[in-house]
Amino acid sequence: MKNISLSIKITLVFVFVSAVTMFIFYTVFTSLFEKHTLLTEKEKVHLIAETLEPIISMNYYLGLAEETSNLAQRVVEHENVLGGALYIDGELLWQKKYDETMAHFHVDYPVRDALSGDEIGKLHIAYSMAQYNSAVSKMRFTLFNYLGLLSIFFLVFALFVRYLLNPLSVIAHRVKEYRLGDKLEFEDIRMEPETEVISEAFLLMVDNVREYTVLLEQYKLSVDESSIVSKMDPSGTITYVNDEYVRVCGYEREELLGARCDLLSHPEIDKAVFEEIWTTILEKRIWKGILKNKTKSGSDYYVKSTIVPLLDESSDLLELISIQHDITQVYEQSKQILKQTTDENTGLPNRIKLSEDVALQSDLKFGLFSLDNYDVIKNYYGYEAAYDALKQLSENFRRVLEPQGVGVYKLAGGEFGFLAKEGSDLVWFQQICRFAIEDTGNFQLDVEGDTVDLRASIGCTSNKGNYLSYSGLALRHALDSGRSLVYYEDQENLIAQHENNLLWTRKVKSALADDRITLFVQPLVDSRTMQVTKYECLVRLIDEDDKYISPFFFLDVAKKTKLYHLITAQVIGISFEVFSQIEDKDFSINLSAEDILHKETINYLEKKIVEYNIGSRLILEIVESEGIDSYDEITAFISKMKAFGCRIAIDDFGTGYSNFSYLMELKVDYIKIDGSLIKNIDHDRNSQIICSTILNFSSELEMRTVAEFVHNDAVLEYVQDMGFDYLQGFHLGEPVPIRDLLN
Amino acid sequence: MIVMKFMLTIFLLMLMHVNAFAYDYDPLLLRAQTTLFPKIVLLDQDVATKTEKNSLKILVLYADDDIKNAELTKKLIEDKYKKNNRNTMSVNLIRYSEFKSSEIATAYFLLKGSDESVKKVSSYAERNNRITFSYDYNDFERNALLSVIMKEKTYIYLNKESFQKYGIKFIPLFYKIVKVIE
């Protein structure tokens, strides 16, 4: 059926439809004609009977039998009436027999009484079908002739259609046989308006095809000249390679054609990559990626590869085309760039990469993470341990933060940068930062068998222009204020605080220069005798207005500068000089971790102890919360000071991380219970329990206990009853200038 | 003298004839009319409603001195259409002068009579939708319905004006054979 031309199909369809139409028309028409002709014939007979019946009836009524018979006889005078009979009152009045073999039909018409109308008989008429048959024959003959003429007309019409469609057939054959480069002409073909449009459309299409083919050839040339091109059949066998392909891989074209497509694949490439490529292609999708290949000589090269599955009209895989670009040089450069922008230890992007990424963002959320005790780890466990801590932390951040869309960068020292993805919510980012701090707090670093807890702080900012400065300020503020997370939002406040720090730094410097650092002493009373037996030295700064300034305002600022150790030296110098003149009183000075770890300070202390020979009266108060990170150094320091006869007190006990075993190791002589546990001890059950426990413990270890912050009689009475050895507080004696003791 | 006698005899005979028959009738015409009249009556589509005990009743009306023609008319009808088990037609004679409104019949055969008498019967027949058949077609001027004349052929005449008044419906065939007189 496919090979039959359109014109023949149209002709055949036309003939078929015409034949069916004519058959239906003939059948229906003849059927209707026969039916109606027969009906007409019967109506004729009825008309005859209807005409005669009243007369017959009348004559019969009037007893005119002969006239009745004569009248009936007139029925057969009709040329088509073959015969008949008249029955009235059961009596046959008239009859004419006929040849029943002749084609006929008969009608029995009732004869009614002339007066009553009652049926009294019937008039039987046999009517010949000759006229009917003649009419039907004539009709059939006429119809047959008519349909015959119509068939001839249809045939002529079909031939005419074929004649009209013939140019289309010629055009189709010429287009089918057209080959690129041939000349396609339709000028010799008889043209109708429609065929002219079709031929013009074909000519335009051929022109377009020619134009696109030229373009395609040029594209192909461009691709061949600029890319490494190969084609493969669906099984992965190479069927085509361009010159560039041959040049890059070093194989001969003959070696490549028919070879498997993985001929050039580098052995290092994971099998999963090939599985991914084939899965993608078999799903009829384009695969893109970078592949590492090896040349025939064995050298490596990288290609950026695009593998396109070419499909046929049924969407079945026809072949594969691979277009590759040699990116070996770019790849190596990228690796170098990556190296430059990556922290070698952690593998995280470094500050350079951070700057690049920040530059791409319009809405910045940045957090500067600082491992607070990074220096301690580095100093006490060495660089390897510190690097290991950073590496473990970085792996943890990658695992936890990067899935949340937070970029992690390794910055200087123990610092990391957290960069939220564009458009992140600030509150969410701060929660992420808090989580990072908590997670770090839960992180325990195992170094040489020791477990080291990590502490961290984060300064955040949304300021893109000065993100490092502002996050640094926020971080500094966090460290100063003891908060783990500070968001740089109150710029003025931070700046004011920064300026405040500068102011106090200047004041401390000035005070040191003008010898305006002095000491106050607060008495410690023996709880049994209520006699002052010791004094605690407290540093004060005398400002330019001769007012005494509490260390609360300047000591933290001083700690951030080198001035702090100078203050400590002043404390040592003044206290030793004064108490060397007061023989029966012990005294204590406070030392921080910074002091103990500061070699010059310790050397100065040792020198002064020896100089004043005052070690047996000196009590060194170490703040509990500061010593934990420098345990070994503290222990060594204590041992050294005990050799000088000094005693050791743990200050503010109950606020830090100390435990009793720690105290046992340090071999301290006094425990000064923090004022927060004493101030409500007369009515706070928790304070009572804690202090009672500490007292029992210290009693067992033969350590003396000091109750600070005794500020009223109730507290005094309670702590005396509990059994504290010494008492200190405003109720027992306010701090006074040290020089007053000499008076 | 003989001629005189013959002429006298003819005159007397003529005079006697006038005395014996007050009206002249064409015997041939009368025979034709009496033959056709019952048939015409039976061509009335509603004749069954106008019978008496399912029998045709025909009244022949005649003038006072026209009994013989009346009897002749009756005789001609009865001779033509003899009674049988189906045909129980009765033919009665009645003078115009004795005609009463109670004299209802299937149809009326009007012999010659005065204008008034013919009019009277015709009017009565008209009111009762009965056929009036007049010997003299001039009676059409006196509301008679039907008559038969003989020229080269025999014609049945129908008085159109009266027909519209009488309200009688004949079978269709009748209208094909009748001549309608305006």
XYZ file of C-alpha atoms in Angstrom, chain A residues 51 54-55 58-64 67 89 113-115 120, chain B residues 38-39 42-43 47-48 51 54 56 80-81 84 86-87 171 173:
32
model
C -66.104 2.923 -8.296
C -71.809 1.299 -4.920
C -73.458 0.629 -8.282
C -77.380 -0.450 -5.548
C -78.344 -2.824 -8.391
C -78.247 -5.776 -6.063
C -80.518 -3.930 -3.664
C -82.913 -3.109 -6.383
C -82.885 -6.738 -7.444
C -81.254 -6.056 -10.804
C -77.364 -5.486 -14.330
C -74.882 -13.185 0.439
C -75.623 -3.182 1.575
C -76.974 -0.084 -0.220
C -78.995 0.976 2.782
C -72.851 -8.472 2.271
C -84.914 4.646 -7.197
C -81.303 4.301 -8.236
C -79.912 4.840 -3.327
C -76.964 7.042 -4.306
C -80.168 6.958 2.616
C -79.992 4.439 5.453
C -85.679 4.620 5.444
C -84.986 -0.341 6.738
C -87.299 2.694 1.052
C -88.994 -2.385 -12.688
C -87.891 -3.075 -9.158
C -87.231 -9.365 -2.889
C -83.615 -7.342 0.580
C -85.704 -4.864 -1.402
C -71.739 9.248 -3.683
C -69.831 8.789 -8.880
